[in-house]
Structure formats: C-alpha cells, structure tokens
C-alpha cells in the first residue's frame, strides 16, 4: 500500500480538475457542483481518475457528493480511502 496524504494528493487532483474544466480561479475549497462548475458526467470522470491515479477501488458507498465537492474534499477522501485500503 502506498501512503497518500491529502497534501500530496491535492496538487494532483487540482491539476486534473484545472486541465479538465479549463477555468482559472477555482480554489481548493470551492464547491464545484454548487457553483455549476462541474456536472454528473465530470463526476464520473473524476472518480475514474481517482481510482486510476491513486490505485483505489471505489464502491457505491464512496460515491457521496461530499467526497468530491471540492478539490480539498477529494484530496481528503483519497487520503482516507488509501489509509483504509488493505496492505
């Protein structure tokens, strides 16, 4: 198991989101869904990116909007999920 912290995951997730939505000024704590910046299709792309990039397997219980609502929330989720993954 690779140790992933929120601090190490955040810039990776930020880069992915910024390149995907091509919008300047998105802050790490901005609610991407409430602001209308992303939609449900992008949520699928984001979860696929998280699984692939961080080697995580997401289940239905992980698909809570709270886990993906912002760059910071996604990074924190990745760190929690990685810490809970079996060795």
Backbone as ProteinMPNN parsed JSONL, in Angstrom:
{"seq_chain_A": "XXXXXXXXXXXXXXXXXXXXXXXXXXXXXXXXXXXXXXXXXXXXXXXXXXXXXXXXXXXXXXXXXXXXXXXXXXXXXXXXXXXXXXX", "coords_chain_A": {"N_chain_A": [[0.847, -1.187, 0.0], [0.558, 2.168, -0.837], [1.359, 5.159, 0.788], [-0.732, 7.884, 0.923], [-1.204, 11.228, 1.328], [-3.476, 13.898, 2.103], [-2.289, 16.297, 1.504], [-0.362, 15.562, -0.394], [-1.947, 14.501, -2.397], [-3.617, 16.584, -3.181], [-2.419, 18.608, -5.023], [-2.218, 17.035, -7.338], [-4.855, 16.321, -7.895], [-5.901, 18.88, -8.187], [-4.54, 19.733, -10.515], [-5.609, 17.926, -12.4], [-8.356, 18.636, -12.353], [-8.268, 21.369, -13.048], [-7.159, 21.187, -15.622], [-9.136, 19.757, -16.895], [-11.498, 21.294, -16.723], [-10.688, 23.732, -17.55], [-10.659, 26.381, -16.423], [-9.824, 29.293, -14.883], [-9.064, 30.398, -11.544], [-10.4, 28.685, -9.805], [-10.704, 27.664, -6.585], [-9.274, 25.614, -3.964], [-11.198, 24.982, -2.034], [-13.627, 25.58, -3.194], [-16.991, 24.811, -3.902], [-17.572, 22.674, -6.302], [-19.826, 21.599, -7.542], [-22.092, 22.993, -6.557], [-21.482, 25.52, -7.494], [-21.846, 25.136, -10.142], [-19.772, 24.469, -11.759], [-18.916, 21.925, -12.448], [-20.451, 18.844, -13.624], [-22.605, 15.9, -13.483], [-21.515, 14.096, -15.311], [-18.837, 14.845, -15.351], [-18.259, 14.156, -12.746], [-18.158, 11.39, -12.883], [-15.892, 11.107, -14.492], [-14.006, 12.188, -12.744], [-14.093, 10.377, -10.558], [-13.184, 8.086, -11.847], [-10.615, 8.926, -12.565], [-9.506, 9.235, -9.968], [-9.577, 6.574, -9.036], [-7.849, 5.325, -10.896], [-5.434, 6.879, -10.86], [-4.633, 6.858, -8.152], [-4.769, 4.244, -7.46], [-7.027, 3.113, -6.243], [-9.987, 1.374, -5.238], [-13.212, 2.169, -5.731], [-16.329, 2.001, -4.11], [-19.94, 1.777, -4.142], [-20.7, 3.068, -1.804], [-18.829, 5.027, -1.569], [-19.456, 6.989, -3.355], [-20.418, 9.564, -2.656], [-21.467, 12.865, -2.81], [-20.254, 14.648, -1.082], [-17.677, 13.714, -0.829], [-16.46, 14.536, -3.149], [-16.93, 17.176, -3.689], [-15.228, 19.358, -3.761], [-11.845, 20.346, -4.535], [-10.219, 20.097, -2.274], [-11.856, 18.46, -0.647], [-11.928, 16.123, -2.173], [-9.225, 15.382, -2.154], [-8.883, 14.875, 0.596], [-10.653, 12.729, 0.863], [-9.361, 10.819, -0.798], [-7.011, 10.414, 0.699], [-8.099, 9.32, 3.072], [-9.326, 6.995, 2.059], [-7.133, 5.646, 0.932], [-5.646, 5.155, 3.238], [-7.294, 3.347, 4.502], [-7.251, 1.202, 2.841], [-6.561, -2.236, 2.163], [-3.411, -3.749, 2.93]], "CA_chain_A": [[0.0, 0.0, 0.0], [1.273, 3.432, -0.902], [0.793, 6.175, 1.65], [-1.154, 9.092, 0.219], [-1.769, 12.224, 2.231], [-4.282, 14.92, 1.424], [-1.353, 17.302, 0.991], [0.285, 15.073, -1.617], [-2.976, 14.251, -3.418], [-4.289, 17.824, -3.577], [-1.933, 19.211, -6.273], [-2.505, 16.125, -8.446], [-6.286, 16.482, -8.181], [-6.056, 20.255, -8.681], [-4.075, 19.753, -11.9], [-6.595, 17.21, -13.209], [-9.583, 19.427, -12.45], [-7.986, 22.59, -13.801], [-6.979, 20.862, -17.036], [-10.399, 19.25, -17.437], [-12.538, 22.322, -16.855], [-10.068, 24.89, -18.21], [-11.233, 27.576, -15.818], [-8.936, 29.873, -13.885], [-9.666, 30.96, -10.345], [-11.064, 27.694, -8.964], [-9.946, 27.472, -5.353], [-9.339, 24.253, -3.448], [-12.398, 24.76, -1.227], [-14.837, 25.923, -3.946], [-17.906, 23.706, -4.15], [-17.609, 22.57, -7.755], [-21.165, 21.271, -8.001], [-22.991, 24.106, -6.223], [-21.126, 26.651, -8.35], [-22.159, 24.793, -11.519], [-18.514, 24.321, -12.499], [-18.89, 20.564, -12.989], [-21.741, 18.156, -13.661], [-22.533, 14.488, -13.131], [-20.59, 13.426, -16.226], [-17.483, 15.102, -14.85], [-18.093, 13.391, -11.501], [-17.735, 10.051, -13.302], [-14.504, 11.247, -14.921], [-13.193, 12.417, -11.551], [-13.969, 9.131, -9.792], [-12.328, 7.198, -12.633], [-9.259, 9.444, -12.378], [-9.074, 8.909, -8.6], [-9.302, 5.135, -8.981], [-6.679, 5.009, -11.72], [-4.218, 7.593, -10.438], [-4.234, 6.524, -6.789], [-4.869, 2.801, -7.265], [-8.092, 2.83, -5.283], [-11.218, 0.783, -5.748], [-14.332, 2.862, -5.105], [-17.603, 1.301, -4.074], [-21.132, 2.638, -4.16], [-20.721, 3.872, -0.577], [-17.873, 6.131, -1.728], [-19.952, 7.947, -4.342], [-21.136, 10.625, -1.949], [-21.031, 14.165, -3.345], [-19.389, 15.285, -0.085], [-16.31, 13.257, -1.064], [-15.947, 15.069, -4.408], [-17.496, 18.506, -3.934], [-14.167, 20.345, -3.961], [-10.504, 19.779, -4.663], [-9.794, 19.729, -0.923], [-12.659, 17.315, -0.193], [-11.49, 14.953, -2.924], [-7.908, 15.009, -1.627], [-9.096, 14.283, 1.919], [-11.262, 11.417, 0.625], [-8.308, 9.939, -1.306], [-6.137, 10.067, 1.832], [-8.846, 8.402, 3.952], [-9.538, 5.732, 1.349], [-5.838, 4.989, 0.817], [-5.272, 4.694, 4.569], [-8.155, 2.227, 4.869], [-7.069, 0.105, 1.876], [-5.752, -3.343, 2.677], [-1.99, -3.717, 2.528]], "C_chain_A": [[0.889, 1.246, 0.0], [0.579, 4.437, 0.005], [0.489, 7.416, 0.826], [-1.745, 10.032, 1.258], [-2.617, 13.188, 1.418], [-3.373, 15.973, 0.808], [-0.665, 16.848, -0.289], [-0.723, 14.845, -2.741], [-3.549, 15.55, -3.985], [-3.737, 18.441, -4.864], [-2.207, 18.344, -7.505], [-3.959, 16.28, -8.872], [-6.547, 17.873, -8.749], [-5.663, 20.334, -10.154], [-5.085, 19.074, -12.821], [-7.841, 18.059, -13.423], [-9.351, 20.679, -13.281], [-7.811, 22.295, -15.29], [-8.284, 20.397, -17.669], [-11.434, 20.342, -17.649], [-12.011, 23.611, -17.467], [-10.665, 26.211, -17.721], [-10.288, 28.073, -14.729], [-9.727, 30.326, -12.662], [-10.417, 29.974, -9.472], [-10.162, 27.432, -7.768], [-10.185, 26.065, -4.809], [-10.601, 23.96, -2.647], [-13.692, 25.141, -1.94], [-15.685, 24.681, -4.155], [-18.166, 23.651, -5.65], [-19.005, 22.315, -8.293], [-22.138, 22.421, -7.753], [-22.739, 25.311, -7.121], [-21.445, 26.374, -9.817], [-20.918, 24.617, -12.387], [-18.429, 22.941, -13.147], [-20.28, 19.946, -12.904], [-21.546, 16.674, -13.351], [-21.604, 13.708, -14.054], [-19.15, 13.634, -15.766], [-17.236, 14.331, -13.555], [-17.631, 11.971, -11.816], [-16.267, 10.088, -13.738], [-13.572, 11.413, -13.715], [-13.023, 11.135, -10.748], [-13.083, 8.129, -10.531], [-10.863, 7.625, -12.508], [-8.716, 9.051, -11.003], [-8.727, 7.429, -8.49], [-7.998, 4.79, -9.705], [-5.404, 5.609, -11.158], [-3.703, 7.146, -9.073], [-4.376, 5.035, -6.472], [-5.916, 2.396, -6.251], [-9.268, 2.172, -5.981], [-12.385, 1.426, -4.999], [-15.58, 2.012, -5.199], [-18.745, 2.296, -4.082], [-21.172, 3.558, -2.942], [-19.778, 5.065, -0.66], [-18.4, 7.257, -2.613], [-20.883, 8.977, -3.722], [-20.588, 11.959, -2.443], [-20.109, 14.889, -2.372], [-17.924, 14.9, -0.292], [-15.652, 13.948, -2.257], [-16.366, 16.504, -4.675], [-16.462, 19.595, -4.166], [-12.838, 19.616, -4.124], [-10.034, 19.294, -3.297], [-10.548, 18.51, -0.405], [-12.228, 16.037, -0.896], [-10.137, 14.464, -2.417], [-8.037, 14.342, -0.258], [-9.71, 12.887, 1.791], [-10.208, 10.414, 0.157], [-7.395, 9.49, -0.163], [-6.828, 9.079, 2.775], [-8.977, 7.017, 3.322], [-8.227, 4.958, 1.233], [-5.396, 4.42, 2.165], [-6.063, 3.456, 4.981], [-7.976, 1.024, 3.952], [-6.228, -0.995, 2.492], [-4.332, -3.291, 2.129], [-1.69, -4.707, 1.441]], "O_chain_A": [[1.853, 1.338, 0.761], [-0.646, 4.553, -0.01], [1.354, 7.932, 0.118], [-2.675, 9.67, 1.979], [-2.486, 13.276, 0.197], [-3.65, 16.483, -0.278], [-0.412, 17.662, -1.177], [-0.38, 14.984, -3.915], [-3.925, 15.598, -5.156], [-4.53, 18.776, -5.744], [-2.405, 18.872, -8.6], [-4.259, 16.361, -10.063], [-7.328, 18.026, -9.688], [-6.379, 20.937, -10.954], [-5.384, 19.586, -13.899], [-8.325, 18.187, -14.548], [-10.171, 21.01, -14.137], [-8.265, 23.071, -16.131], [-8.509, 20.621, -18.859], [-12.166, 20.323, -18.638], [-12.788, 24.482, -17.858], [-11.114, 27.04, -18.513], [-9.993, 27.356, -13.773], [-10.924, 30.603, -12.752], [-11.024, 30.382, -8.481], [-9.008, 27.031, -7.917], [-11.171, 25.413, -5.15], [-11.035, 22.81, -2.583], [-14.764, 25.035, -1.344], [-15.176, 23.627, -4.536], [-18.891, 24.482, -6.197], [-19.336, 22.768, -9.389], [-22.918, 22.781, -8.635], [-23.669, 26.037, -7.47], [-21.331, 27.271, -10.652], [-21.011, 24.616, -13.615], [-17.928, 22.805, -14.263], [-21.163, 20.451, -12.21], [-20.446, 16.249, -12.997], [-20.968, 12.749, -13.616], [-18.342, 12.705, -15.792], [-16.112, 13.899, -13.301], [-16.805, 11.412, -11.094], [-15.491, 9.198, -13.389], [-12.483, 10.841, -13.68], [-11.917, 10.835, -10.299], [-12.314, 7.402, -9.902], [-9.978, 6.782, -12.362], [-7.582, 8.584, -10.897], [-7.699, 7.071, -7.915], [-7.158, 4.057, -9.184], [-4.403, 4.91, -10.999], [-2.495, 7.063, -8.854], [-4.13, 4.614, -5.341], [-5.721, 1.45, -5.488], [-9.507, 2.391, -7.169], [-12.531, 1.25, -3.79], [-15.855, 1.386, -6.222], [-18.534, 3.508, -4.035], [-21.626, 4.698, -3.039], [-19.92, 6.018, 0.108], [-17.846, 8.357, -2.615], [-21.987, 9.22, -4.209], [-19.374, 12.154, -2.486], [-19.262, 15.672, -2.802], [-17.028, 15.678, 0.035], [-14.426, 13.949, -2.372], [-16.173, 17.002, -5.784], [-16.787, 20.649, -4.713], [-12.737, 18.415, -3.875], [-9.504, 18.188, -3.182], [-9.951, 17.625, 0.208], [-12.171, 14.978, -0.273], [-9.929, 13.26, -2.268], [-7.363, 13.347, 0.011], [-9.334, 11.971, 2.522], [-10.16, 9.288, 0.653], [-7.047, 8.312, -0.073], [-6.211, 8.114, 3.225], [-8.762, 5.999, 3.981], [-8.212, 3.741, 1.417], [-4.834, 3.326, 2.224], [-5.56, 2.613, 5.724], [-8.488, -0.058, 4.242], [-5.296, -0.726, 3.25], [-4.096, -2.844, 1.006], [-0.547, -4.805, 0.993]]}, "name": "protein", "num_of_chains": 1, "seq": "XXXXXXXXXXXXXXXXXXXXXXXXXXXXXXXXXXXXXXXXXXXXXXXXXXXXXXXXXXXXXXXXXXXXXXXXXXXXXXXXXXXXXXX"}
